[in-house]
XYZ file of C-alpha atoms in Angstrom:
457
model
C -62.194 88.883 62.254
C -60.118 85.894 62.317
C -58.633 84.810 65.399
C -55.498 82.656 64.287
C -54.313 80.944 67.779
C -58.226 79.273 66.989
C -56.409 77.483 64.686
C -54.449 75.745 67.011
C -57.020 75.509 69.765
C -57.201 71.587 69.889
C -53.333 71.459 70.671
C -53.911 73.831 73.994
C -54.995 70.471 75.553
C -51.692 68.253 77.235
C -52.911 64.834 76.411
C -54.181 65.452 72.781
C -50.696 67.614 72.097
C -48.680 64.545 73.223
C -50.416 62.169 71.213
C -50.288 64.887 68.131
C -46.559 65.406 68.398
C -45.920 61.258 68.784
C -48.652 60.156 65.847
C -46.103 62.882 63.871
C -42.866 60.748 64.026
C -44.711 57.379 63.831
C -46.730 58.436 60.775
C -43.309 59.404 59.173
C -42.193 56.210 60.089
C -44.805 54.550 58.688
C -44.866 56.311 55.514
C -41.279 55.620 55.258
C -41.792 52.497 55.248
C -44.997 52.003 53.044
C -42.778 53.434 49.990
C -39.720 50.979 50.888
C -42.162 47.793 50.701
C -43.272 48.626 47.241
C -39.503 49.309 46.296
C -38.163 46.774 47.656
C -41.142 44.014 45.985
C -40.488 45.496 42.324
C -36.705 44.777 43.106
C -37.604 40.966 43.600
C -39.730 39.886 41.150
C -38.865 39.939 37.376
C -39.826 42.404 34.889
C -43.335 40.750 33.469
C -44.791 40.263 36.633
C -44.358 43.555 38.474
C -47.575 45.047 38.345
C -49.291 41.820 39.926
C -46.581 41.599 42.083
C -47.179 45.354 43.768
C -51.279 44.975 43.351
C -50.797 41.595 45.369
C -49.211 44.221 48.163
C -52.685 45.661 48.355
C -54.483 42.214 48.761
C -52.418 41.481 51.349
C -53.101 44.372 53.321
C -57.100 44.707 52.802
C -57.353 40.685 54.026
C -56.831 41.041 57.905
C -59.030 44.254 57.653
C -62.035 42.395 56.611
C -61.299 39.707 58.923
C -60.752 42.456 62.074
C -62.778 45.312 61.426
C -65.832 44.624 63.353
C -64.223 42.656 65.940
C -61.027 45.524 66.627
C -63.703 47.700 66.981
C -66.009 46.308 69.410
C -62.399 45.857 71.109
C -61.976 49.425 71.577
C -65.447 49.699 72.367
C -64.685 47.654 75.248
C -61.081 47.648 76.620
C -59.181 50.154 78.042
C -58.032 52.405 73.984
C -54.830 53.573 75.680
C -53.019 50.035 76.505
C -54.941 48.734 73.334
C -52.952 50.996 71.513
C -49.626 50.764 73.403
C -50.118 47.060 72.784
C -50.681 47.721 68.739
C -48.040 50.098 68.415
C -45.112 48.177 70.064
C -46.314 44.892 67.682
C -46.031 47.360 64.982
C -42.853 47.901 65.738
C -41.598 44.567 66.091
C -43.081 43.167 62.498
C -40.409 46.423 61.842
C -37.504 45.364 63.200
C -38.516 41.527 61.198
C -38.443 43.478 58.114
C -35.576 45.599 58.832
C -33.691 41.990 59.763
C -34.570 40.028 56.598
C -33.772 43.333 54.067
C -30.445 43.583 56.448
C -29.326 39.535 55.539
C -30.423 40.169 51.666
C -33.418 38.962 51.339
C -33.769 37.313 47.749
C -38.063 36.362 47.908
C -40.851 38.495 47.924
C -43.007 36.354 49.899
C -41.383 37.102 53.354
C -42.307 40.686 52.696
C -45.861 39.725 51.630
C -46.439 38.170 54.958
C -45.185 40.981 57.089
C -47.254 43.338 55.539
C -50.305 41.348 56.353
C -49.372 40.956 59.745
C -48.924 44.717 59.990
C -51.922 45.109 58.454
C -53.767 43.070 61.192
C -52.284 44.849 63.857
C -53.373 48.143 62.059
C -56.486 46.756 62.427
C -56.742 46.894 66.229
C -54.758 50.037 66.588
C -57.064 52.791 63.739
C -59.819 52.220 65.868
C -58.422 52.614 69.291
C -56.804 55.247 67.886
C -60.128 57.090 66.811
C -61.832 57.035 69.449
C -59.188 57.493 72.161
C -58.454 61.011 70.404
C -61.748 63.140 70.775
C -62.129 62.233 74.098
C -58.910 64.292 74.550
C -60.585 67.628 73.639
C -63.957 69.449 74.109
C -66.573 68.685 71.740
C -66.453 72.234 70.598
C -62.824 71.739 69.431
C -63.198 68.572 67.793
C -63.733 69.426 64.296
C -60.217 71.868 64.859
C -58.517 68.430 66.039
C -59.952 66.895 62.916
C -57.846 69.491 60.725
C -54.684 69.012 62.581
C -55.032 65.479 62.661
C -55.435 65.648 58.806
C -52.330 68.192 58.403
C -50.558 66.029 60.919
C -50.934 63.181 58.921
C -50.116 64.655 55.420
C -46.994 66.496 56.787
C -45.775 62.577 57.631
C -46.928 61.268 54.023
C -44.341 63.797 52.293
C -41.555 63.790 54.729
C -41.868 59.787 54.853
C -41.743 58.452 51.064
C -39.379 61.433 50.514
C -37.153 60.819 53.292
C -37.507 56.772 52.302
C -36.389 57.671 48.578
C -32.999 59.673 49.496
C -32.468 56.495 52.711
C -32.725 53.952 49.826
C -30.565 56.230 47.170
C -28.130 56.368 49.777
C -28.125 52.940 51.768
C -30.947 50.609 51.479
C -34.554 49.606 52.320
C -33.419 47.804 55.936
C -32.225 51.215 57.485
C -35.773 52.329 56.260
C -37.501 49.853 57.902
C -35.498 50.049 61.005
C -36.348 54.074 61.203
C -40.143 53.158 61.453
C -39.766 50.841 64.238
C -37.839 53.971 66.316
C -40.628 56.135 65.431
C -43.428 53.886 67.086
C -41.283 54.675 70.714
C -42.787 58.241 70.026
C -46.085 57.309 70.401
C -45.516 54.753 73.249
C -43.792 57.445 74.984
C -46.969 59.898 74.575
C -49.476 57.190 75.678
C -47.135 56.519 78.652
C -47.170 60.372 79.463
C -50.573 61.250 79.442
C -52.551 61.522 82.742
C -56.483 62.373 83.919
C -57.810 61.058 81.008
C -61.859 61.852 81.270
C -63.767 58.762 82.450
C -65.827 56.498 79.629
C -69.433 57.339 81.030
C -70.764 54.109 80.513
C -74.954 54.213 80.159
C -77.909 51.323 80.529
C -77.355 49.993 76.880
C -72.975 50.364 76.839
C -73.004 48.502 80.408
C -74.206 45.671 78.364
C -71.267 45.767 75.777
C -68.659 43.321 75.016
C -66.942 41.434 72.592
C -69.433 39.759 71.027
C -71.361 39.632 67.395
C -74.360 40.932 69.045
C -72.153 44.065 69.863
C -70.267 43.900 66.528
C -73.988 43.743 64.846
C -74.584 46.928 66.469
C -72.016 48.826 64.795
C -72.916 47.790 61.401
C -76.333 48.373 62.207
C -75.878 52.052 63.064
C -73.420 52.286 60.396
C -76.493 51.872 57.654
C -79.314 53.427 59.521
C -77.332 56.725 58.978
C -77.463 57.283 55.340
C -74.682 60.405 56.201
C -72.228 58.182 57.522
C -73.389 55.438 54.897
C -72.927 57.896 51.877
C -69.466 59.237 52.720
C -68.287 55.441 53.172
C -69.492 54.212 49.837
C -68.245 57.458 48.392
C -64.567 56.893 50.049
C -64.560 53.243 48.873
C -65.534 53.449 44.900
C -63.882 56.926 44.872
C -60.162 55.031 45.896
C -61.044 51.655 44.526
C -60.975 52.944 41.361
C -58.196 55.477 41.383
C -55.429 53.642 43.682
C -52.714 53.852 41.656
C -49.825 54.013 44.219
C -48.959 50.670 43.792
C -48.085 51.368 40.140
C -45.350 54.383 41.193
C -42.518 52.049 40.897
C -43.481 51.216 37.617
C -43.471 55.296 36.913
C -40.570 56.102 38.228
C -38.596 53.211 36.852
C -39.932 52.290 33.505
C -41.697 55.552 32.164
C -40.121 58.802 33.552
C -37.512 56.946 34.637
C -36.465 59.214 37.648
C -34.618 56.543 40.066
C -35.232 55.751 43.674
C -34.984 59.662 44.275
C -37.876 60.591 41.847
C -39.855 57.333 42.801
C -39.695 59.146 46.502
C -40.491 62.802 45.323
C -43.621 61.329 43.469
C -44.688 59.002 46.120
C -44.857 62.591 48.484
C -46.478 64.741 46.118
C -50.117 63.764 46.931
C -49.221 63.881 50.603
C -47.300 67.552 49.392
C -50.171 68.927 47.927
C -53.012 67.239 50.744
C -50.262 69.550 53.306
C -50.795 72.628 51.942
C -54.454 72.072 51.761
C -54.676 70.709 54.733
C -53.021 73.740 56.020
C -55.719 76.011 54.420
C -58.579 74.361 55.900
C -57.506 74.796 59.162
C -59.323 78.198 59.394
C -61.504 77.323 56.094
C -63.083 74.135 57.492
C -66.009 75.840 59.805
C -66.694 78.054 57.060
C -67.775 75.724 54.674
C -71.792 75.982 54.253
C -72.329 73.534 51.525
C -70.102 70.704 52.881
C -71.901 67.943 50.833
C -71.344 69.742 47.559
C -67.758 70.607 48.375
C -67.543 66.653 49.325
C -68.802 65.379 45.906
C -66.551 68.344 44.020
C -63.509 67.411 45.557
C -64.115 64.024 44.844
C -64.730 64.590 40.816
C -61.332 66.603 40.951
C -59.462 63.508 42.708
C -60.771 61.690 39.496
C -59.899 64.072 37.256
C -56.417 64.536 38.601
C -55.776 60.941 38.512
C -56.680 60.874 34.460
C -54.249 63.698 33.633
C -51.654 61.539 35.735
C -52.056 58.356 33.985
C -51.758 60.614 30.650
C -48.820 62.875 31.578
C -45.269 61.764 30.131
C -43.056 64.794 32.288
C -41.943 64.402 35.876
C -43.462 68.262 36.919
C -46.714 67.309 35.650
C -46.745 64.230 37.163
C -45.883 65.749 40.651
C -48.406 68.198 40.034
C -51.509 65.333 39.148
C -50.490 63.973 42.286
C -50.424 66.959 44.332
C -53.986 67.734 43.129
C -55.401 64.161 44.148
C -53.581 65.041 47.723
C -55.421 68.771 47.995
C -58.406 67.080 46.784
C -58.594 63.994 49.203
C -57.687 66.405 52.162
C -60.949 68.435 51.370
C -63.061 64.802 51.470
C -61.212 63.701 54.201
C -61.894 66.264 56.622
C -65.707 66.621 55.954
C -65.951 62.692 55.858
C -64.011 62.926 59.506
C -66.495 65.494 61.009
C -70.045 64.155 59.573
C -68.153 60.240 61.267
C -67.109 61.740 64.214
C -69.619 64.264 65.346
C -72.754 61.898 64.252
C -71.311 59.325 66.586
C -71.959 58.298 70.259
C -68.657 57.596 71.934
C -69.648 54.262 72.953
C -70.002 53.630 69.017
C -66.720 55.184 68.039
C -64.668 52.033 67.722
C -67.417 50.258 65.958
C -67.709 52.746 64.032
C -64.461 52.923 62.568
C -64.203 48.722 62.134
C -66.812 49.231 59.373
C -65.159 52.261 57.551
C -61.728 50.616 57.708
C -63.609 48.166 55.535
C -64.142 51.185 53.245
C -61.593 53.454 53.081
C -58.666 50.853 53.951
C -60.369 48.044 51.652
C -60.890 50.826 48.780
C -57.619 51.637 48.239
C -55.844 48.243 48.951
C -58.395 46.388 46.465
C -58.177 49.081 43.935
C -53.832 48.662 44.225
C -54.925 44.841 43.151
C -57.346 46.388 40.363
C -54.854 48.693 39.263
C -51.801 46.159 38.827
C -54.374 43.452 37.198
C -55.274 45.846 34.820
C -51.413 46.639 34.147
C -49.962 43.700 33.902
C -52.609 43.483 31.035
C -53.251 46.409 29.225
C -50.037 48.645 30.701
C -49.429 51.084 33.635
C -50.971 54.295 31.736
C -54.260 53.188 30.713
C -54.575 51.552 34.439
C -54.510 54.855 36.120
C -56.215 56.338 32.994
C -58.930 53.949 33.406
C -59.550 54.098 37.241
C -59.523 57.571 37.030
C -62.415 57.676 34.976
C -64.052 54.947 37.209
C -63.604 57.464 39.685
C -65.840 60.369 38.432
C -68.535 57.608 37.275
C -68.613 56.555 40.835
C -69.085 59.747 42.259
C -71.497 61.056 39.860
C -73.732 57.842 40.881
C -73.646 58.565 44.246
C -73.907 61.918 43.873
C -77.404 61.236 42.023
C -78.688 58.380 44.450
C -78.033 60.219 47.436
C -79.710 63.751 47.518
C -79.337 64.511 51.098
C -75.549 64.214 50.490
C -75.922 66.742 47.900
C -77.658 69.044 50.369
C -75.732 68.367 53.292
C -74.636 71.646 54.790
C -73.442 73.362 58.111
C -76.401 74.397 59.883
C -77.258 78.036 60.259
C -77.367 77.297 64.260
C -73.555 75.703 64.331
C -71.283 77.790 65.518
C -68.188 79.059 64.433
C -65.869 78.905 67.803
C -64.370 82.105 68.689
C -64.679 82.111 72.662
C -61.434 82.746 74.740
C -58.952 79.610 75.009
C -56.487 78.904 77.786
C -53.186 80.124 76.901
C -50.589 78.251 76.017
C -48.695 76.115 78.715
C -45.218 76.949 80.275
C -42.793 74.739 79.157
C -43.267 71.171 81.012
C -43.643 71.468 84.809
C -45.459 68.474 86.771
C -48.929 69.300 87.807
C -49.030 72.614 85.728
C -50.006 71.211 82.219
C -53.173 72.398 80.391
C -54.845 68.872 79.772
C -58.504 68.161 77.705
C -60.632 67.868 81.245
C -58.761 71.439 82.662
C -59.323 75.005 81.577
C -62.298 73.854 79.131
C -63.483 77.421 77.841
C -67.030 77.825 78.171
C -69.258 77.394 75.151
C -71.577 80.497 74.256
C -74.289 78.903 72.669
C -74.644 75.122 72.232
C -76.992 74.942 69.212
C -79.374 72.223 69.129
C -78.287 69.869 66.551
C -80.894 68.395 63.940
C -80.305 64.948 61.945
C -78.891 67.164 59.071
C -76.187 68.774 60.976
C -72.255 67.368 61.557
């Protein structure tokens, strides 16, 4: 029988909860802001050159990732992820307040905005893989891949509140009260780093007492990275999947030009992948353990992101529009999560950071590159066939991978995992010091810890 409060097991555990709750309002922020910097670049560059100009958002972006990756993450391989990340996120909010500033004096240049992003973009850098490592050491092992989910629900509930909430803020007053909501919400997440306490010590072996910021250690990453033809396969997956069918950068075009909708429906569209990824999200909360044939449900929900994104580039009608979108949201979700669990279980902790330098190459440099791909191929040959055209790049990509990599396509849970359904602490009393439920207190004790062979998440 189901056990519904093991849906919600991960956020029994203080410091992960605080972190949850903050990552919330900053990810709203963020998303806020994402859709304003689009709006407010179509505003400032003439007619004929809007699709380069928005692609040229995504070039911007991907540069300081490919420049950072390996080095942020042998970073949070080696310093202290907690101030790391209160570092990144009050720098975040800082390039913020710039933007917020320079949209509040009429700005009348898109390069300005250009600049900012790739500054933000190089702070992102440091602060995804901090990030991803920092939170499963916040939880038992056994309650990672439930963290996973929430983290993944978490995250879509900010991507429609944000560009929707951004949309009806620029209707109503303009893109610099946008930007200046985003640099409130990173206080969230300082506040939650500031609040946690007995976070569990970094056990620190023979071979990660020799770490440190170096390319030996950055070597190391990508090494392990491409030994593990998992890991390997879902990144190559994530990057020609999105490369191909990024056509976010091309809403404005959408919204203005084609269904012509206004900042309102330019918001409502920009949320409905992150809409439908929420209520998918919210499905595989109890779903995701359940899976048995995670590598075909991987490549599936791939083909339908590609699929979805044809329709999309096809459809003429606002509610089918929304809809296309929606379905590339429930779709990614699906990929998302078992891409997440195969990355994060398959990964020592000493690794994590490293680990996620190289896939921010991937799944950050996939979509960014493809928003340059998409508004190339615009500005020549028009919005529609863009998206048409990447979205059929999208199921050729997957059904190559799909056929080079067989033990993707057999990739399932293991018969041995098990599906978690031991007692949990209950939930804690409303804040009293000393009396929280935290990831190192009140761990429930594991029935059977299956041994774990190279085919298993």
């Amino acid at each position: 029988m189901f056990d519904s409060s093991a849906s919600f097991v991960a956020l029994r555990h203080r410091n992960f909860r605080l972190i949850w709750i903050g990552l919330l309002v900053s990810f709203s922020g963020s998303m806020m802001q994402n859709a304003a910097l689009l709006w407010h670049v179509s505003l400032l560059v003439s007619p004929a050159r809007k699709g380069l100009a928005l692609g040229l958002v995504g070039l911007v972006r991907v540069v300081p990732v490919v420049v950072f990756s390996l080095l942020s993450g042998v970073v949070a391989d080696v310093w202290d992820r907690r101030r790391l990340m209160l570092f990144t996120q009050t720098a975040a909010a800082l390039n913020a307040l710039v933007l917020a500033t320079l949209a509040f004096r009429g700005l009348s240049i898109a390069w300005p905005l250009y600049a900012l992003a790739a500054l933000g973009s190089a702070v992102g850098a440091f602060d995804l893989p901090a990030r991803n490592a920092l939170v499963p050491t916040l939880v038992p092992r056994e309650h990672l891949p439930n963290a996973i989910s929430l983290n993944t629900i978490m995250f879509q509930t900010a991507s429609v509140v944000g560009p929707a909430a951004a949309g009806l803020m620029i209707a109503a007053t303009s893109v610099g009260w946008v930007y200046f909501a985003n640099a409130i919400s990173f206080g969230f997440v300082i506040a939650a780093l500031l609040m946690m306490r007995d976070l569990p010590v970094r056990e620190r072996g023979a071979a990660a007492a020799s770490d440190d910021i170096s390319l030996h250690a950055a070597l190391e990453g990508l090494r392990f990275v491409f030994r593990s033809p998992l890991i390997r396969s879902t990144m190559l997956l994530d990057f020609f999947a999105t490369f191909f069918s990024s056509a976010t950068a091309l809403l404005p075009i959408f919204a203005q030009d084609i269904l012509q909708v206004g900042a309102e429906g330019y918001g409502w569209l920009y949320a409905a992948p992150a809409a439908g990824a929420l209520v998918m999200s919210a499905a595989m909360i109890p779903l995701t353990e359940q899976i048995e044939r995670r590598g075909l449900t991987l490549l599936w929900a791939v083909g339908g992101f590609g699929l979805a994104t044809v329709v999309f580039g096809l459809s003429r009608s606002f509610w089918l529009t929304f809809f296309c979108l929606a379905m590339t949201g429930a779709t990614d979700s699906i990929s998302m999560i078992i891409r997440n669990i195969v990355r994060q279980l398959e990964t020592p902790d000493r690794l994590r950071g490293r680990m996620t330098g190289v896939n921010m190459v991937f799944f950050m440099g996939g979509p960014q590159l493809g928003e340059l791909e998409a508004g190339a191929v615009a500005n020549w040959f028009g919005a529609p066939f863009s998206v048409v055209s990447g979205g059929v790049g999208c199921l050729l990509a997957t059904a190559w991978i799909a056929l080079a990599t067989p033990m993707l396509r057999h990739y399932r849970r293991t018969p041995a995992e098990p599906i978690i359904v031991q007692p949990v602490p209950p939930l804690p009393a409303p804040a009293i010091e000393g009396h929280e439920t935290d990831s190192t207190a009140a761990a429930p004790i594991a029935v059977h810890r299956p041994h774990r062979s190279s085919h298993s998440p």
